[in-house]
Amino acid sequence: MNPSWGKGNEWKKYADQVLGKDFFEDFKEFGLANQGPLVNIYENKEEIYCLINLPGVKNIEDVNLYVHYRTLKVTGNIDFSIKKFTCVTEEIVSGPIEREIPLPYSVEDRPLDAGYYRGLLYVRLQRLKQEKENQKVKIYDYFE
């Protein structure tokens, strides 16, 4: 990646303060918006396996994970503060993170497993069980 992108990210932080965080939403394809942590998603017929890149997490308790049907949301904070130094180039995003990850199919609202190891958050999700076909509901006539 070009080292000048670090200066662009620094500029964007200041612009977010002035213009608001939503201003750059339409510019994602140009690489100007922070899309949150990088993600790999794997699937089979019954499960989804997600790897979420979270380098610099000092306390996993500071990371929040939410599951809702076809969406996985991760929020938290990545901190690379290096004391007694000034950042010259910043390509690894630090600070508050948030990302909503669309999933290939609906999942149960509780992960089968979630763990953090060597900078990666591992999440296993169970496919939502197929609901039974529409069943006819008996309607009672209370006036009989």
Short mmCIF file of C-alpha atoms in Angstrom, two decimals, residues 1 31 33-42 49-55 65 72 74 78 91-94 97-102 116 119-123:
data_model
loop_
_atom_site.label_atom_id
_atom_site.label_comp_id
_atom_site.label_asym_id
_atom_site.label_seq_id
_atom_site.Cartn_x
_atom_site.Cartn_y
_atom_site.Cartn_z
CA MET A 1 0.00 0.00 0.00
CA GLY A 31 -10.88 3.55 -0.34
CA ALA A 33 -13.95 5.18 4.17
CA ASN A 34 -12.94 2.87 6.97
CA GLN A 35 -14.96 -0.28 6.46
CA GLY A 36 -13.93 -1.75 9.78
CA PRO A 37 -11.96 -4.94 10.34
CA LEU A 38 -11.26 -7.31 7.45
CA VAL A 39 -13.34 -10.49 7.38
CA ASN A 40 -13.22 -13.95 5.78
CA ILE A 41 -16.45 -15.96 5.68
CA TYR A 42 -16.67 -19.70 5.06
CA TYR A 49 -17.30 -19.74 10.03
CA CYS A 50 -16.05 -16.14 10.26
CA LEU A 51 -12.52 -14.88 10.78
CA ILE A 52 -12.40 -11.23 11.81
CA ASN A 53 -9.05 -9.40 11.80
CA LEU A 54 -8.67 -7.55 15.12
CA PRO A 55 -4.98 -6.79 15.72
CA LEU A 65 -20.34 -9.25 18.96
CA LEU A 72 -23.02 -10.28 12.33
CA VAL A 74 -18.63 -6.39 15.66
CA ILE A 78 -8.08 -1.23 18.52
CA GLU A 91 -2.01 1.91 7.41
CA ILE A 92 -3.29 -0.34 10.19
CA VAL A 93 -6.52 1.19 11.44
CA SER A 94 -6.66 1.98 15.14
CA ILE A 97 -14.17 -0.08 15.10
CA GLU A 98 -17.61 -1.12 13.91
CA ARG A 99 -18.63 -3.40 11.10
CA GLU A 100 -21.89 -5.07 10.08
CA ILE A 101 -21.18 -8.23 8.14
CA PRO A 102 -23.91 -9.64 5.86
CA TYR A 116 -9.86 -14.67 20.02
CA GLY A 119 -5.26 -11.12 16.43
CA LEU A 120 -8.17 -13.05 14.90
CA LEU A 121 -11.71 -13.39 16.21
CA TYR A 122 -13.09 -16.81 15.26
CA VAL A 123 -16.90 -17.14 15.16
#
